[in-house]
CSV table of C-alpha atoms in Angstrom, one decimal:
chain,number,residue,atom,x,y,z
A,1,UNK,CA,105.8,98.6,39.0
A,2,UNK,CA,103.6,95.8,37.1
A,3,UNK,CA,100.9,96.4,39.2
A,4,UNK,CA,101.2,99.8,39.2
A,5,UNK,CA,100.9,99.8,35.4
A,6,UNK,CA,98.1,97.3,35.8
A,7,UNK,CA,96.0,99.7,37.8
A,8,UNK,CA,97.1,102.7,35.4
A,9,UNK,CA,95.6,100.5,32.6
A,10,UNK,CA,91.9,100.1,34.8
A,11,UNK,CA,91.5,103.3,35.1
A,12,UNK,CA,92.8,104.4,31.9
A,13,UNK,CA,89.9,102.4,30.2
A,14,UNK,CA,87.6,103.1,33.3
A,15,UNK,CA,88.1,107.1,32.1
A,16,UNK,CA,87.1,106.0,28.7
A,17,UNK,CA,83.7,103.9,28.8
A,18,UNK,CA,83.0,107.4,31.2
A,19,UNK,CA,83.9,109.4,28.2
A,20,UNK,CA,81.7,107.1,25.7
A,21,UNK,CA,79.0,107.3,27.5
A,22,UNK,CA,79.0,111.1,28.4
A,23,UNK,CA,79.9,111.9,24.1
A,24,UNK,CA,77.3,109.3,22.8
A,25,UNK,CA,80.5,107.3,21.7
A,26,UNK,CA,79.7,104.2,20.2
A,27,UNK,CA,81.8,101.2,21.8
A,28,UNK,CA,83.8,99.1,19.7
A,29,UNK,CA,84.7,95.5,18.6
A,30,UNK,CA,87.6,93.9,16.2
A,31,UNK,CA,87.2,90.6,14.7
A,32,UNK,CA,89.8,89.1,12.9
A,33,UNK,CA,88.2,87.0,10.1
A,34,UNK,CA,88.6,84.6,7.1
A,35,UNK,CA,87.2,83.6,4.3
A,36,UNK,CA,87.3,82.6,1.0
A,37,UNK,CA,87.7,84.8,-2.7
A,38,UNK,CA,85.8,84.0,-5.4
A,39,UNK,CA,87.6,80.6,-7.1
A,40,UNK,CA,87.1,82.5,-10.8
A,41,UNK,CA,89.9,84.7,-9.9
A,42,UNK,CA,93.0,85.0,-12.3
A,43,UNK,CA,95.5,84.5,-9.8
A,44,UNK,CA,94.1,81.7,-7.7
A,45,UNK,CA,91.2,81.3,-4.9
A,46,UNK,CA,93.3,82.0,-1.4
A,47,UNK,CA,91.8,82.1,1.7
A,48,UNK,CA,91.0,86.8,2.1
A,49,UNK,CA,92.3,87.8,5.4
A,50,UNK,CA,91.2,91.1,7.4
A,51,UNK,CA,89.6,92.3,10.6
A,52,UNK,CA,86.1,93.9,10.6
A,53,UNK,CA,85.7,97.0,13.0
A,54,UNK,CA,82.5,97.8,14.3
A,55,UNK,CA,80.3,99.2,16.8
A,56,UNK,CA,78.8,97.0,19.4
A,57,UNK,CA,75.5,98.9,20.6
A,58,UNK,CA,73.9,99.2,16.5
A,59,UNK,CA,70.7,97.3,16.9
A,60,UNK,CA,69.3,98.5,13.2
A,61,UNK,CA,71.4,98.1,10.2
A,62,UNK,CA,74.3,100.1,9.4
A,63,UNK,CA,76.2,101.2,6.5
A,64,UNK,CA,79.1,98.8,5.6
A,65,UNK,CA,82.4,100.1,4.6
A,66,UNK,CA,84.9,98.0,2.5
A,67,UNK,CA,89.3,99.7,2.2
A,68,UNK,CA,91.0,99.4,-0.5
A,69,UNK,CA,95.2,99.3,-0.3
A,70,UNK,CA,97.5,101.2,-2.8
A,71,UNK,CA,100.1,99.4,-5.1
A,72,UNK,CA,102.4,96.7,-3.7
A,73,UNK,CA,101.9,93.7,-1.0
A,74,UNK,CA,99.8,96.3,1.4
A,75,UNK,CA,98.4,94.9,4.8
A,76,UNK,CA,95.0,95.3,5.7
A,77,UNK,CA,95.6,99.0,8.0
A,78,UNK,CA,97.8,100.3,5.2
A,79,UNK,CA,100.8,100.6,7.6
A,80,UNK,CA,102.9,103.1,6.3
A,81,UNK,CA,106.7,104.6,7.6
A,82,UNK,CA,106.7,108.1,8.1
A,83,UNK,CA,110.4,109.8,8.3
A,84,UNK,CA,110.2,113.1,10.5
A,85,UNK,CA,113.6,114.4,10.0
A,86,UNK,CA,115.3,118.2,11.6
A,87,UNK,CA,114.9,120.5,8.3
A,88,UNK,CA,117.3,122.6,10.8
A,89,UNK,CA,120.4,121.6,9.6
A,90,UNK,CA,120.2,122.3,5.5
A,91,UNK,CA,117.0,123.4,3.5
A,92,UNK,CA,115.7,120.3,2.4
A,93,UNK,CA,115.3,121.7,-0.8
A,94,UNK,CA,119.1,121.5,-1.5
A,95,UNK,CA,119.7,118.2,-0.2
A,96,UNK,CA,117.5,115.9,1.8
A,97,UNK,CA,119.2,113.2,2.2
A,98,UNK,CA,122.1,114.9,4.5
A,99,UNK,CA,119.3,116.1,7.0
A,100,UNK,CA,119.2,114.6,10.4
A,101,UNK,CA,116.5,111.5,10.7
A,102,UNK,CA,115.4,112.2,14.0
A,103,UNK,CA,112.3,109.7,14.3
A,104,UNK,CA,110.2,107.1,12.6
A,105,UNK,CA,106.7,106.8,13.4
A,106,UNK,CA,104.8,103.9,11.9
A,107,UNK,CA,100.8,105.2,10.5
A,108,UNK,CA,98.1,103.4,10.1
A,109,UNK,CA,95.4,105.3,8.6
A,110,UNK,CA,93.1,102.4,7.5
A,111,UNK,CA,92.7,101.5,11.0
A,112,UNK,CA,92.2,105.3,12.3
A,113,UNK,CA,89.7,106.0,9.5
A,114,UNK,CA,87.5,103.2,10.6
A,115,UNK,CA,87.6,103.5,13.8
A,116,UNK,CA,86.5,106.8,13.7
A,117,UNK,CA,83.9,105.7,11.5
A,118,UNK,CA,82.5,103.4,13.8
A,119,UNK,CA,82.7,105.2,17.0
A,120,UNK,CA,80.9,108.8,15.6
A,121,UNK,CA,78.4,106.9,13.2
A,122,UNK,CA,78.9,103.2,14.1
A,123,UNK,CA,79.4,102.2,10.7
A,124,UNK,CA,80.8,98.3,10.1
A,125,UNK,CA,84.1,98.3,8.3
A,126,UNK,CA,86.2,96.1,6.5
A,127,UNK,CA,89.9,95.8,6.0
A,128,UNK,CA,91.6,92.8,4.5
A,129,UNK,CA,95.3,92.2,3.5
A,130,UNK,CA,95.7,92.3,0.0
A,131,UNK,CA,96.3,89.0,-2.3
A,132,UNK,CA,99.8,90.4,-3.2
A,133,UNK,CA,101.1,89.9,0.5
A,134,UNK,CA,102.9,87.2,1.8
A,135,UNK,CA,101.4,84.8,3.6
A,136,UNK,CA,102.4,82.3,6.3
A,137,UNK,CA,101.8,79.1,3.9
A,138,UNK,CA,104.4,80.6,1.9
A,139,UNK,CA,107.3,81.1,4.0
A,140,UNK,CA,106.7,84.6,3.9
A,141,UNK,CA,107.9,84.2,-0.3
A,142,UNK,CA,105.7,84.9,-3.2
A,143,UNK,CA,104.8,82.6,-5.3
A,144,UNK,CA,105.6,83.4,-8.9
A,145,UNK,CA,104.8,80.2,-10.9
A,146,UNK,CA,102.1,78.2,-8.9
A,147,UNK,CA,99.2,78.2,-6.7
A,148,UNK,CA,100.2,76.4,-3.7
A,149,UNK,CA,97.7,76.1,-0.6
A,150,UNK,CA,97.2,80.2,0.0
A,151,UNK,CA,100.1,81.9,-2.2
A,152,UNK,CA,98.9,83.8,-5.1
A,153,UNK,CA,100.7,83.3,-8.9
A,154,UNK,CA,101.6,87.2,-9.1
A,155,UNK,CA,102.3,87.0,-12.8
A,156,UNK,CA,98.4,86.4,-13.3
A,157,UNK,CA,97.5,89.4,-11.2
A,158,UNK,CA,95.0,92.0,-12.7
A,159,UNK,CA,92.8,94.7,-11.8
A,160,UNK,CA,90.3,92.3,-11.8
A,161,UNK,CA,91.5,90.3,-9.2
A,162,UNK,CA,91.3,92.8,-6.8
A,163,UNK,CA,87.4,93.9,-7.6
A,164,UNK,CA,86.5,90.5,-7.1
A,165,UNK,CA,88.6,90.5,-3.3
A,166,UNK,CA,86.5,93.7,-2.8
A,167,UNK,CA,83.0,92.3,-3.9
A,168,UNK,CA,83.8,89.3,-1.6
A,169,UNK,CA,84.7,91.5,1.1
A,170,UNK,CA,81.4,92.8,0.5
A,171,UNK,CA,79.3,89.7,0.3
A,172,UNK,CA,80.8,88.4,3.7
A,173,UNK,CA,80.1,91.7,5.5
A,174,UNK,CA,76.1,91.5,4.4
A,175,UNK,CA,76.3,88.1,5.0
A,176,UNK,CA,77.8,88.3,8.9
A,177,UNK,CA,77.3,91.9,9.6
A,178,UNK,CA,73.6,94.2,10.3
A,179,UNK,CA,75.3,96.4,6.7
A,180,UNK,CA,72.3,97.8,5.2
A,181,UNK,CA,73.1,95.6,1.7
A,182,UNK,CA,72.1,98.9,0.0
A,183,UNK,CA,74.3,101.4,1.7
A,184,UNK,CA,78.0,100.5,0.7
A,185,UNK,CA,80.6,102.9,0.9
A,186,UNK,CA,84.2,101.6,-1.0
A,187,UNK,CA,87.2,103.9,0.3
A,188,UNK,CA,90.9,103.3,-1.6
A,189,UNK,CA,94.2,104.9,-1.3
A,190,UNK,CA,96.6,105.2,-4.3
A,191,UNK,CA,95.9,102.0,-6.6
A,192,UNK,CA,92.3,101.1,-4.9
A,193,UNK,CA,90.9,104.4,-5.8
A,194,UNK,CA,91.3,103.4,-9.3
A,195,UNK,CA,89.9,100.0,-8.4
A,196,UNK,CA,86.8,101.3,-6.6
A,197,UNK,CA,84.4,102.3,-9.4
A,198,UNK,CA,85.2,98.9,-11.3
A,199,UNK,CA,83.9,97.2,-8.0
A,200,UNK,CA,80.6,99.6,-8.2
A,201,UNK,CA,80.8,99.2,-11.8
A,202,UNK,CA,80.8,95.3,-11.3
A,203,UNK,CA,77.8,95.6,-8.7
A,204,UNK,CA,75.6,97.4,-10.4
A,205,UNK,CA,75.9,95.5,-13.7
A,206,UNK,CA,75.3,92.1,-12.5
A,207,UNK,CA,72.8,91.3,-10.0
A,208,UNK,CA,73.7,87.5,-9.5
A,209,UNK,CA,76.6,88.6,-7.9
A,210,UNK,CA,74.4,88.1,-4.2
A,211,UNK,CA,75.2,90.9,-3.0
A,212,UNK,CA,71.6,91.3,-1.4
């Protein structure tokens, strides 16, 4: 049976380097990376963590794309619950919570967004775990009072914080990336979308900030 879903697995991806080819599909690549924030931040310098999605056959540069998460301790592919429930039983309207949950389906829509980005215009993207989620060094607690090796002092979080996670996440993708320095695109959900023109606003206001 192993080998039999071994083989299924070959020619599984087999089928789909034949489709990429055949669609013009730009191949792929993930790369987990780390770096540091910028040590000015209000809530301590922490070590950013994310994984860059790109396409492997761009020769010239491309344009870079940089997620921002909603509210709340969000990982870097905005994972997200959805609840699917049988509306059969009672209108939902009345009473919700006495439908039947029939399945939960985890979403990542981060991660399908830039994939899809990268395979139809090979576009480099960025996705990083924001400050406000717990880290390993922590125990997997946050860290309310002190800055201790990579936990963040959430009291001291602002706005500001995050631009400056999203202008580093910038500055590391010009830096290790072909992104057209130029060509930036900033995509948020929820909270970043109100945190996206402060990063341009932040950009184009201060050109020590090495972005080129």
């Amino acid at each position: 049976l192993k080998k039999q879903n071994e083989m299924k697995t070959v020619i599984i991806l087999f089928l789909a380097c034949i489709i990429v080819q055949v669609l013009g599909l730009h191949p792929l690549r993930f790369d987990p990376v780390a770096f540091p924030s910028n040590p000015n931040v209000g809530s301590g310098q922490i070590t950013l963590r994310g994984t860059v999605v790109s396409a492997t056959d761009v020769k010239d540069t491309t344009t870079g794309v940089v997620f921002i998460g909603g509210s709340g301790p969000t990982k870097r592919f905005e994972t997200t619950k959805l609840q699917l429930f049988n509306w059969q039983a009672t209108p939902p309207i009345q009473n919700p919570n006495i439908c039947n949950l029939t399945e939960e389906l985890l979403i990542e829509p981060f991660l399908t967004l830039s994939v899809d980005l990268s395979i139809f215009l090979g576009y480099t993207s960025m996705l990083i775990d924001k400050r406000s989620c717990f880290y390993p060094e922590c125990n997997n607690m946050p860290c309310d009072s002190t800055v201790t090796q990579n936990c963040v002092n959430t009291s001291m979080l602002t706005p500001t914080d995050y631009v400056l996670d999203t202008i580093s996440s910038i500055e590391y993708l010009v830096k290790n990336y072909n992104v057209n320095a130029s060509n930036i695109v900033i995509i948020g959900h929820s909270e970043g979308v109100s945190i996206a023109p402060l990063v341009a606003n932040a950009i184009n206001s201060n050109p020590s900030l090495n972005i080129t």
